mmCIF file of C-alpha atoms and ligand atoms in Angstrom:
data_model
loop_
_atom_site.group_PDB
_atom_site.id
_atom_site.type_symbol
_atom_site.label_atom_id
_atom_site.label_comp_id
_atom_site.label_asym_id
_atom_site.label_seq_id
_atom_site.Cartn_x
_atom_site.Cartn_y
_atom_site.Cartn_z
ATOM 1 C CA MET A 1 124.534 74.438 79.051
ATOM 2 C CA LYS A 2 124.713 77.554 81.238
ATOM 3 C CA ASN A 3 123.984 77.720 84.953
ATOM 4 C CA ILE A 4 121.818 80.440 86.453
ATOM 5 C CA ALA A 5 121.684 80.917 90.215
ATOM 6 C CA VAL A 6 118.121 81.892 91.101
ATOM 7 C CA LEU A 7 117.520 83.793 94.330
ATOM 8 C CA LEU A 8 113.779 84.161 94.916
ATOM 9 C CA GLY A 9 113.957 86.481 97.924
ATOM 10 C CA ASP A 10 110.987 87.788 99.870
ATOM 11 C CA GLY A 11 107.574 89.347 99.326
ATOM 12 C CA CYS A 12 106.698 89.348 95.646
ATOM 13 C CA GLY A 13 110.201 88.069 94.750
ATOM 14 C CA PRO A 14 109.196 84.422 94.214
ATOM 15 C CA GLU A 15 106.216 85.206 91.967
ATOM 16 C CA ILE A 16 108.019 87.649 89.676
ATOM 17 C CA ILE A 17 110.928 85.243 89.334
ATOM 18 C CA GLN A 18 108.564 82.389 88.556
ATOM 19 C CA GLN A 19 107.103 84.410 85.689
ATOM 20 C CA ALA A 20 110.493 85.589 84.426
ATOM 21 C CA ILE A 21 111.695 81.966 84.329
ATOM 22 C CA ARG A 22 108.656 81.004 82.258
ATOM 23 C CA VAL A 23 109.652 83.698 79.766
ATOM 24 C CA LEU A 24 113.247 82.485 79.797
ATOM 25 C CA ASP A 25 112.080 78.917 79.156
ATOM 26 C CA LYS A 26 110.062 80.070 76.162
ATOM 27 C CA VAL A 27 112.866 82.143 74.712
ATOM 28 C CA SER A 28 115.237 79.217 75.291
ATOM 29 C CA SER A 29 113.063 76.880 73.263
ATOM 30 C CA VAL A 30 112.695 79.388 70.433
ATOM 31 C CA TYR A 31 116.389 80.300 70.291
ATOM 32 C CA ASN A 32 117.738 76.893 71.217
ATOM 33 C CA LEU A 33 119.368 77.915 74.481
ATOM 34 C CA ASN A 34 119.971 75.645 77.419
ATOM 35 C CA PHE A 35 119.862 76.859 81.017
ATOM 36 C CA LYS A 36 119.988 75.043 84.329
ATOM 37 C CA TYR A 37 118.529 76.841 87.345
ATOM 38 C CA ASN A 38 120.245 76.526 90.707
ATOM 39 C CA TYR A 39 117.903 77.800 93.400
ATOM 40 C CA ALA A 40 119.301 79.291 96.601
ATOM 41 C CA SER A 41 117.869 81.351 99.459
ATOM 42 C CA ILE A 42 118.571 84.962 100.300
ATOM 43 C CA GLY A 43 117.143 87.644 102.610
ATOM 44 C CA GLY A 44 114.312 86.922 105.020
ATOM 45 C CA ARG A 45 113.686 83.486 103.536
ATOM 46 C CA SER A 46 117.307 82.528 104.224
ATOM 47 C CA TYR A 47 117.076 83.984 107.725
ATOM 48 C CA ASP A 48 113.984 81.859 108.445
ATOM 49 C CA GLU A 49 115.737 78.737 107.186
ATOM 50 C CA THR A 50 119.220 79.226 108.621
ATOM 51 C CA GLY A 51 119.290 82.206 110.983
ATOM 52 C CA LEU A 52 121.371 84.181 108.469
ATOM 53 C CA PRO A 53 120.173 86.370 105.557
ATOM 54 C CA LEU A 54 123.095 85.270 103.378
ATOM 55 C CA THR A 55 124.904 81.947 103.760
ATOM 56 C CA GLU A 56 128.188 80.666 102.387
ATOM 57 C CA LYS A 57 126.179 78.041 100.501
ATOM 58 C CA THR A 58 124.230 80.703 98.609
ATOM 59 C CA ILE A 59 127.418 82.638 97.862
ATOM 60 C CA GLN A 60 129.009 79.456 96.470
ATOM 61 C CA THR A 61 125.933 78.670 94.350
ATOM 62 C CA CYS A 62 126.219 82.159 92.828
ATOM 63 C CA LEU A 63 129.983 82.016 92.334
ATOM 64 C CA SER A 64 129.755 78.665 90.548
ATOM 65 C CA SER A 65 126.985 79.833 88.173
ATOM 66 C CA ASP A 66 127.265 81.807 84.938
ATOM 67 C CA ALA A 67 124.750 84.461 86.019
ATOM 68 C CA VAL A 68 122.530 85.290 88.980
ATOM 69 C CA LEU A 69 118.834 86.206 88.856
ATOM 70 C CA LEU A 70 117.404 87.847 91.973
ATOM 71 C CA GLY A 71 113.790 88.693 92.871
ATOM 72 C CA ALA A 72 113.713 91.197 95.714
ATOM 73 C CA VAL A 73 114.456 91.065 99.419
ATOM 74 C CA GLY A 74 112.842 92.520 102.531
ATOM 75 C CA ASP A 75 109.677 92.285 104.578
ATOM 76 C CA TRP A 76 108.387 94.402 107.431
ATOM 77 C CA LYS A 77 108.380 91.345 109.658
ATOM 78 C CA TYR A 78 112.189 91.541 109.747
ATOM 79 C CA ASP A 79 112.286 95.248 110.636
ATOM 80 C CA SER A 80 113.088 94.583 114.276
ATOM 81 C CA LEU A 81 116.130 92.406 113.513
ATOM 82 C CA SER A 82 119.598 93.785 114.138
ATOM 83 C CA PRO A 83 121.088 95.476 111.032
ATOM 84 C CA GLU A 84 123.412 92.525 110.404
ATOM 85 C CA LEU A 85 120.493 90.115 110.103
ATOM 86 C CA ARG A 86 118.167 92.232 107.990
ATOM 87 C CA PRO A 87 117.365 91.018 104.451
ATOM 88 C CA GLU A 88 118.883 94.181 102.902
ATOM 89 C CA LYS A 89 122.220 93.203 104.411
ATOM 90 C CA ALA A 90 122.170 90.074 102.257
ATOM 91 C CA LEU A 91 121.670 92.117 99.110
ATOM 92 C CA LEU A 92 124.632 94.342 99.948
ATOM 93 C CA GLY A 93 126.586 91.222 100.917
ATOM 94 C CA ILE A 94 126.026 89.392 97.653
ATOM 95 C CA ARG A 95 126.842 92.537 95.626
ATOM 96 C CA LYS A 96 130.126 92.822 97.515
ATOM 97 C CA LYS A 97 130.988 89.104 97.394
ATOM 98 C CA LEU A 98 130.446 89.003 93.641
ATOM 99 C CA ASN A 99 132.295 92.308 93.213
ATOM 100 C CA LEU A 100 129.312 93.802 91.362
ATOM 101 C CA PHE A 101 130.574 97.353 91.302
ATOM 102 C CA ALA A 102 128.686 98.546 88.226
ATOM 103 C CA ASN A 103 124.915 98.750 88.307
ATOM 104 C CA LEU A 104 123.265 99.554 84.994
ATOM 105 C CA ARG A 105 119.720 100.872 85.214
ATOM 106 C CA PRO A 106 118.210 101.651 81.810
ATOM 107 C CA VAL A 107 115.420 104.213 81.966
ATOM 108 C CA LYS A 108 113.682 103.802 78.638
ATOM 109 C CA ILE A 109 110.052 104.654 78.199
ATOM 110 C CA PHE A 110 107.752 102.549 76.057
ATOM 111 C CA ASP A 111 105.628 104.841 73.815
ATOM 112 C CA GLU A 112 102.655 102.770 74.919
ATOM 113 C CA LEU A 113 103.109 104.036 78.508
ATOM 114 C CA LEU A 114 103.403 107.750 77.707
ATOM 115 C CA ASN A 115 99.965 108.314 79.216
ATOM 116 C CA THR A 116 100.935 106.516 82.398
ATOM 117 C CA SER A 117 103.982 108.669 83.053
ATOM 118 C CA PRO A 118 103.369 111.458 85.567
ATOM 119 C CA LEU A 119 105.275 113.720 83.157
ATOM 120 C CA LYS A 120 103.576 115.297 80.164
ATOM 121 C CA PRO A 121 103.902 113.035 77.108
ATOM 122 C CA GLU A 122 105.909 115.670 75.229
ATOM 123 C CA ILE A 123 108.485 115.645 78.044
ATOM 124 C CA ALA A 124 108.579 111.886 78.641
ATOM 125 C CA ARG A 125 108.597 110.839 74.978
ATOM 126 C CA ASP A 126 111.791 109.099 73.817
ATOM 127 C CA VAL A 127 113.457 109.229 77.228
ATOM 128 C CA ASP A 128 116.351 106.780 77.054
ATOM 129 C CA ILE A 129 118.851 107.113 79.901
ATOM 130 C CA MET A 130 121.399 104.653 81.207
ATOM 131 C CA ILE A 131 122.074 105.240 84.885
ATOM 132 C CA VAL A 132 125.495 103.810 85.740
ATOM 133 C CA ARG A 133 125.441 103.537 89.507
ATOM 134 C CA GLU A 134 128.525 102.510 91.483
ATOM 135 C CA LEU A 135 127.360 99.646 93.694
ATOM 136 C CA THR A 136 130.025 98.471 96.140
ATOM 137 C CA GLY A 137 131.267 101.683 97.748
ATOM 138 C CA ASP A 138 130.057 105.006 99.166
ATOM 139 C CA VAL A 139 128.063 105.374 102.404
ATOM 140 C CA TYR A 140 126.685 101.876 101.815
ATOM 141 C CA PHE A 141 129.993 100.265 102.761
ATOM 142 C CA GLY A 142 132.201 103.074 104.109
ATOM 143 C CA GLU A 143 133.912 102.692 107.477
ATOM 144 C CA PRO A 144 133.787 103.915 110.161
ATOM 145 C CA LYS A 145 130.058 103.720 110.684
ATOM 146 C CA GLY A 146 127.699 103.126 113.549
ATOM 147 C CA ILE A 147 125.610 104.564 116.322
ATOM 148 C CA ILE A 148 127.629 105.477 119.413
ATOM 149 C CA LYS A 149 127.140 107.509 122.554
ATOM 150 C CA LYS A 150 128.690 110.890 123.217
ATOM 151 C CA THR A 151 128.573 113.343 126.065
ATOM 152 C CA THR A 152 127.363 116.861 125.289
ATOM 153 C CA LEU A 153 128.919 120.054 126.721
ATOM 154 C CA ASP A 154 126.109 120.251 129.254
ATOM 155 C CA ASN A 155 126.938 116.691 130.290
ATOM 156 C CA ARG A 156 124.079 114.783 128.714
ATOM 157 C CA GLU A 157 124.707 111.432 127.090
ATOM 158 C CA ILE A 158 123.230 111.353 123.603
ATOM 159 C CA LYS A 159 123.494 109.021 120.616
ATOM 160 C CA VAL A 160 125.216 109.936 117.373
ATOM 161 C CA GLY A 161 124.916 108.045 114.081
ATOM 162 C CA PHE A 162 127.380 108.236 111.213
ATOM 163 C CA ASN A 163 128.373 106.691 107.894
ATOM 164 C CA ASN A 164 131.318 107.442 105.713
ATOM 165 C CA MET A 165 130.985 108.566 102.096
ATOM 166 C CA ILE A 166 134.253 107.271 100.728
ATOM 167 C CA TYR A 167 135.698 106.414 97.301
ATOM 168 C CA ASP A 168 139.272 105.745 96.300
ATOM 169 C CA GLU A 169 140.723 106.551 92.871
ATOM 170 C CA ASP A 170 140.599 102.981 91.635
ATOM 171 C CA GLU A 171 136.942 102.567 92.517
ATOM 172 C CA ILE A 172 136.066 105.774 90.690
ATOM 173 C CA ALA A 173 138.148 104.952 87.628
ATOM 174 C CA ARG A 174 136.652 101.501 87.105
ATOM 175 C CA ILE A 175 133.039 102.732 87.253
ATOM 176 C CA ALA A 176 133.928 105.690 85.016
ATOM 177 C CA HIS A 177 135.290 103.268 82.407
ATOM 178 C CA VAL A 178 131.983 101.372 82.476
ATOM 179 C CA ALA A 179 130.075 104.623 81.921
ATOM 180 C CA PHE A 180 132.249 105.767 79.003
ATOM 181 C CA LYS A 181 132.157 102.336 77.336
ATOM 182 C CA SER A 182 128.403 102.269 77.715
ATOM 183 C CA ALA A 183 128.133 105.763 76.194
ATOM 184 C CA GLN A 184 130.229 104.682 73.207
ATOM 185 C CA LYS A 185 127.450 102.234 72.305
ATOM 186 C CA ARG A 186 124.788 104.938 72.796
ATOM 187 C CA LYS A 187 124.629 108.683 72.159
ATOM 188 C CA LYS A 188 128.208 109.219 73.376
ATOM 189 C CA ARG A 189 127.434 111.518 76.278
ATOM 190 C CA VAL A 190 128.272 111.004 79.963
ATOM 191 C CA CYS A 191 126.986 113.271 82.722
ATOM 192 C CA CYS A 192 128.892 112.893 85.984
ATOM 193 C CA VAL A 193 126.431 113.527 88.820
ATOM 194 C CA ASP A 194 127.827 114.430 92.232
ATOM 195 C CA LYS A 195 127.859 117.049 94.978
ATOM 196 C CA ALA A 196 131.278 118.526 94.224
ATOM 197 C CA ASN A 197 130.243 121.961 95.499
ATOM 198 C CA VAL A 198 130.150 120.535 99.015
ATOM 199 C CA LEU A 199 131.774 117.102 99.279
ATOM 200 C CA ASP A 200 135.481 116.290 98.994
ATOM 201 C CA VAL A 201 134.657 112.762 97.877
ATOM 202 C CA SER A 202 132.654 114.244 94.986
ATOM 203 C CA ARG A 203 135.546 116.493 93.993
ATOM 204 C CA LEU A 204 137.743 113.421 93.694
ATOM 205 C CA PHE A 205 134.971 111.644 91.782
ATOM 206 C CA ARG A 206 134.986 114.496 89.232
ATOM 207 C CA GLU A 207 138.743 114.694 89.027
ATOM 208 C CA ILE A 208 139.209 110.987 88.319
ATOM 209 C CA THR A 209 136.254 110.879 85.917
ATOM 210 C CA THR A 210 137.796 113.775 83.996
ATOM 211 C CA GLU A 211 141.104 111.908 83.778
ATOM 212 C CA VAL A 212 139.441 108.736 82.557
ATOM 213 C CA SER A 213 137.475 110.723 79.965
ATOM 214 C CA LYS A 214 140.735 111.514 78.154
ATOM 215 C CA GLU A 215 140.790 107.892 76.974
ATOM 216 C CA TYR A 216 137.386 108.390 75.343
ATOM 217 C CA ASN A 217 137.727 111.257 72.903
ATOM 218 C CA ASP A 218 134.532 110.298 71.150
ATOM 219 C CA VAL A 219 132.464 110.753 74.328
ATOM 220 C CA GLU A 220 131.366 114.152 75.639
ATOM 221 C CA LEU A 221 131.607 114.584 79.413
ATOM 222 C CA SER A 222 129.490 117.012 81.420
ATOM 223 C CA TYR A 223 128.981 117.505 85.155
ATOM 224 C CA MET A 224 125.883 118.165 87.224
ATOM 225 C CA TYR A 225 125.174 118.511 90.932
ATOM 226 C CA VAL A 226 122.863 115.821 92.189
ATOM 227 C CA ASP A 227 120.179 118.206 93.455
ATOM 228 C CA ASN A 228 120.046 119.867 90.052
ATOM 229 C CA CYS A 229 119.949 116.446 88.374
ATOM 230 C CA ALA A 230 116.917 115.459 90.467
ATOM 231 C CA MET A 231 115.186 118.533 89.093
ATOM 232 C CA GLN A 232 116.408 118.184 85.492
ATOM 233 C CA LEU A 233 115.184 114.582 85.352
ATOM 234 C CA ILE A 234 111.656 115.905 85.710
ATOM 235 C CA GLN A 235 112.060 119.084 83.692
ATOM 236 C CA ASN A 236 114.001 117.813 80.716
ATOM 237 C CA PRO A 237 114.935 114.125 81.017
ATOM 238 C CA ARG A 238 115.764 113.794 77.308
ATOM 239 C CA GLN A 239 118.979 115.781 77.798
ATOM 240 C CA PHE A 240 120.593 112.725 79.458
ATOM 241 C CA ASP A 241 122.310 109.812 77.781
ATOM 242 C CA VAL A 242 124.530 108.108 80.410
ATOM 243 C CA ILE A 243 124.394 109.305 84.018
ATOM 244 C CA LEU A 244 127.479 108.278 85.980
ATOM 245 C CA THR A 245 127.089 108.509 89.722
ATOM 246 C CA GLY A 246 127.904 107.009 93.108
ATOM 247 C CA ASN A 247 125.953 104.439 95.063
ATOM 248 C CA ILE A 248 123.582 106.534 97.162
ATOM 249 C CA PHE A 249 122.880 109.201 94.537
ATOM 250 C CA GLY A 250 122.265 106.434 91.992
ATOM 251 C CA ASP A 251 119.861 104.677 94.326
ATOM 252 C CA ILE A 252 117.763 107.796 94.741
ATOM 253 C CA LEU A 253 117.912 109.085 91.161
ATOM 254 C CA SER A 254 117.006 105.692 89.676
ATOM 255 C CA ASP A 255 113.816 105.445 91.718
ATOM 256 C CA GLU A 256 112.944 108.964 90.642
ATOM 257 C CA ALA A 257 113.750 108.278 87.001
ATOM 258 C CA SER A 258 111.747 105.066 86.989
ATOM 259 C CA THR A 259 108.472 106.912 87.444
ATOM 260 C CA ILE A 260 109.089 108.668 84.124
ATOM 261 C CA CYS A 261 108.549 105.228 82.579
ATOM 262 C CA GLY A 262 105.151 104.896 84.200
ATOM 263 C CA SER A 263 106.011 102.650 87.136
ATOM 264 C CA LEU A 264 108.813 101.372 89.305
ATOM 265 C CA GLY A 265 107.565 97.980 88.168
ATOM 266 C CA MET A 266 108.984 98.520 84.674
ATOM 267 C CA LEU A 267 112.697 98.971 85.377
ATOM 268 C CA PRO A 268 115.268 96.164 85.125
ATOM 269 C CA SER A 269 118.891 96.262 86.159
ATOM 270 C CA ALA A 270 122.188 94.520 85.553
ATOM 271 C CA SER A 271 125.030 94.502 88.048
ATOM 272 C CA LEU A 272 128.386 93.854 86.464
ATOM 273 C CA SER A 273 131.767 92.830 87.849
ATOM 274 C CA ASP A 274 135.205 92.860 86.231
ATOM 275 C CA GLY A 275 134.207 89.626 84.503
ATOM 276 C CA LYS A 276 135.850 87.252 86.970
ATOM 277 C CA THR A 277 132.579 86.708 88.833
ATOM 278 C CA PRO A 278 129.064 86.231 87.443
ATOM 279 C CA PHE A 279 126.819 89.217 86.817
ATOM 280 C CA MET A 280 123.544 89.633 88.673
ATOM 281 C CA TYR A 281 120.141 90.766 87.359
ATOM 282 C CA GLU A 282 117.277 92.126 89.395
ATOM 283 C CA PRO A 283 114.343 94.520 89.058
ATOM 284 C CA ILE A 284 115.068 97.881 90.685
ATOM 285 C CA HIS A 285 111.883 97.710 92.745
ATOM 286 C CA GLY A 286 111.539 96.188 96.187
ATOM 287 C CA SER A 287 109.657 93.171 97.513
ATOM 288 C CA ALA A 288 106.248 94.875 98.015
ATOM 289 C CA PRO A 289 105.189 92.524 100.848
ATOM 290 C CA ASP A 290 101.711 94.105 100.936
ATOM 291 C CA LEU A 291 101.063 92.925 97.361
ATOM 292 C CA ALA A 292 102.814 89.568 97.590
ATOM 293 C CA GLY A 293 100.961 86.358 96.839
ATOM 294 C CA LYS A 294 98.032 88.145 95.172
ATOM 295 C CA ASN A 295 99.138 87.596 91.590
ATOM 296 C CA ALA A 296 98.849 91.368 91.165
ATOM 297 C CA VAL A 297 102.357 92.797 90.797
ATOM 298 C CA ASN A 298 104.045 93.779 87.566
ATOM 299 C CA PRO A 299 106.570 91.116 86.434
ATOM 300 C CA ILE A 300 107.913 93.221 83.538
ATOM 301 C CA ALA A 301 110.931 94.667 85.418
ATOM 302 C CA THR A 302 112.088 91.121 86.160
ATOM 303 C CA ILE A 303 111.265 89.878 82.660
ATOM 304 C CA LEU A 304 113.336 92.738 81.218
ATOM 305 C CA SER A 305 116.105 91.872 83.706
ATOM 306 C CA VAL A 306 116.193 88.389 82.159
ATOM 307 C CA ALA A 307 116.472 90.084 78.764
ATOM 308 C CA MET A 308 119.458 92.073 80.044
ATOM 309 C CA MET A 309 120.983 88.800 81.265
ATOM 310 C CA LEU A 310 120.687 87.281 77.809
ATOM 311 C CA ASN A 311 122.450 90.303 76.393
ATOM 312 C CA TYR A 312 125.197 90.982 78.937
ATOM 313 C CA SER A 313 125.992 87.496 80.272
ATOM 314 C CA PHE A 314 125.217 85.299 77.277
ATOM 315 C CA ASN A 315 125.582 87.605 74.299
ATOM 316 C CA GLU A 316 122.176 86.513 72.974
ATOM 317 C CA LYS A 317 121.110 89.792 71.447
ATOM 318 C CA LEU A 318 118.299 88.280 69.375
ATOM 319 C CA ALA A 319 116.747 86.599 72.397
ATOM 320 C CA HIS A 320 117.022 89.895 74.274
ATOM 321 C CA ASP A 321 115.275 91.744 71.463
ATOM 322 C CA ALA A 322 112.545 89.104 71.268
ATOM 323 C CA ILE A 323 111.609 89.648 74.921
ATOM 324 C CA TYR A 324 111.688 93.406 74.587
ATOM 325 C CA ARG A 325 109.483 93.264 71.483
ATOM 326 C CA ALA A 326 107.024 90.889 73.139
ATOM 327 C CA VAL A 327 106.629 93.215 76.120
ATOM 328 C CA LYS A 328 106.085 96.156 73.783
ATOM 329 C CA ASP A 329 103.485 94.296 71.714
ATOM 330 C CA VAL A 330 101.530 93.286 74.808
ATOM 331 C CA LEU A 331 101.504 96.868 76.054
ATOM 332 C CA LYS A 332 100.475 98.079 72.611
ATOM 333 C CA GLU A 333 97.452 95.788 72.699
ATOM 334 C CA GLY A 334 96.363 97.469 75.934
ATOM 335 C CA TYR A 335 97.146 94.800 78.510
ATOM 336 C CA ARG A 336 98.252 96.227 81.843
ATOM 337 C CA THR A 337 99.033 95.170 85.378
ATOM 338 C CA ARG A 338 97.479 97.284 88.105
ATOM 339 C CA ASP A 339 100.423 99.700 88.507
ATOM 340 C CA ILE A 340 100.173 100.838 84.874
ATOM 341 C CA TYR A 341 96.436 100.438 84.347
ATOM 342 C CA GLN A 342 94.160 103.325 83.347
ATOM 343 C CA LYS A 343 90.502 102.432 83.308
ATOM 344 C CA ASP A 344 89.376 105.295 81.097
ATOM 345 C CA LEU A 345 91.655 104.180 78.267
ATOM 346 C CA LYS A 346 89.839 100.844 77.735
ATOM 347 C CA GLN A 347 92.792 98.789 78.831
ATOM 348 C CA GLU A 348 92.553 95.245 80.111
ATOM 349 C CA LEU A 349 93.667 94.733 83.684
ATOM 350 C CA CYS A 350 95.887 91.662 83.977
ATOM 351 C CA SER A 351 97.292 89.564 86.775
ATOM 352 C CA THR A 352 101.011 88.842 87.087
ATOM 353 C CA SER A 353 100.642 85.457 85.409
ATOM 354 C CA LYS A 354 98.177 86.631 82.734
ATOM 355 C CA ILE A 355 100.415 89.381 81.402
ATOM 356 C CA THR A 356 103.281 86.876 81.370
ATOM 357 C CA ASP A 357 101.137 84.389 79.385
ATOM 358 C CA LEU A 358 100.559 87.131 76.807
ATOM 359 C CA ILE A 359 104.258 88.029 76.642
ATOM 360 C CA ILE A 360 105.157 84.350 76.206
ATOM 361 C CA GLU A 361 102.637 83.988 73.353
ATOM 362 C CA LYS A 362 104.368 86.810 71.491
ATOM 363 C CA ILE A 363 107.772 85.179 71.576
ATOM 364 C CA VAL A 364 107.867 83.077 68.426
HETATM 365 C C1 LIG B 1 118.065 99.112 95.230
HETATM 366 C C2 LIG B 1 117.494 98.984 96.625
HETATM 367 C C3 LIG B 1 118.597 98.532 97.574
HETATM 368 C C4 LIG B 1 119.680 99.611 97.568
HETATM 369 C C5 LIG B 1 118.127 98.245 99.013
HETATM 370 C C6 LIG B 1 117.011 97.230 99.046
HETATM 371 C C7 LIG B 1 119.260 97.804 99.885
HETATM 372 O O1 LIG B 1 116.897 100.165 97.022
HETATM 373 O O2 LIG B 1 118.596 98.131 94.703
HETATM 374 O O3 LIG B 1 117.962 100.204 94.669
HETATM 375 O O4 LIG B 1 119.574 100.592 98.314
HETATM 376 O O5 LIG B 1 120.629 99.457 96.810
HETATM 377 MG MG1 LIG B 2 116.770 101.625 95.506
#
C-alpha cells in the first residue's frame, strides 16, 4: 500500500481534489492499486485552524507519505494578512521543505479543444511542450528581500521594495539535468529561456546549462530570451520541445502557454525532488474563490495531475494512460465544463462532478 498526503487547500481546492480522488479510486480498482489518503491542511484553511498557513504536522504528513496531492491555495479574505501568514507562503514553504526544485508543466493540447484555443487551430495543433521550471530558487526565495525606508537626496523618507534574483551553479545544474533527461524521452530538444542580455544571473544560467549539455550529446540545446519566448509561444508554439527556465519566468510562461490548450483549467503539474523526499502534484491554476462551491470548475487539471503522479511516483504507466484516454474520450463526445464550453458547437455543459462521472465511466 502507498500513502498519499492530500492537501485540499482553499477556494475550489477541496472540490477538485474530491473529484480527482474519485478518479484515482476507480483507476485503483481497475489496475489493482492500493492507496491510503492522509489528509492535512494547508493555506488559508490551515491558518483558520491553527493560526499558521503551514504547520509542522502537515510537513511531517507529507514527508512520511509516498506522494503529495495538492488542490490550490489562496483566498481574497486573507489578502490583508502579513506576507508570512498568507496562503501562498505555505505553498512556497512546502515546495522548499520537500526540496521540490523541478516543476514539470506539460503543455499538450487535446485535438478536441483546438476550437477552444485562442490561437488558430493550425497554430495550436499538436502543441506538446514540457516546461521545466526551477521551483525553489530565484526571486521567490532570494535574500536579501523586503520593503525598507530610505531617505532621498531632497530629504524625503520613501519606501523601497526589493527581491533578489539569485541562482548558484549547483541549483542551475540540477534543474538542467532534469530538462535534458526529460528531453531524451521526448523530441530531444531543450530551449534555455532567460534574460542573458541583461541579467548576470541569466548569464550564469546559460553558462552552466551549456556545460551540463555536454553530457547529453543526443539533445540539441538552444537559447531564447524570455520576452522573445513569450512572443514565440503565441506565434509558433510547435517549435518548442522542452523549455528550461527559472522560477519566475516559468511561472509566467506556463500561465501563458496554458491558454494554448484552451484553458488554465486543463494543465497539470508535477514537482520533483532528488528522490529523497516525496514528489508533489497540483494543477497549475489557482483556487478561484469566486467559483468555489458551485460545482462549476474544471477538475481536469487535477485529474491529469493524479495521472502524472501514477507515472512519476508509482511507475504505473498504464493507469496514467487510462486516465489520459478517458479525459480525451469525454472531450471527444462533446462534454465540457464552463471554461471550455462553446454553445454554438452543440456541446454539453457539465458540472465539476458530472464531467468526473463521465471520465470515471470511461476507465475500464
Ligand atoms: C503557481 C502559482 C504559485 C507560484 C503562487 C500561487 C505562489 O502561481 O504555482 O504557478 O507563483 O508559483
Ligand atoms: Mg503561477
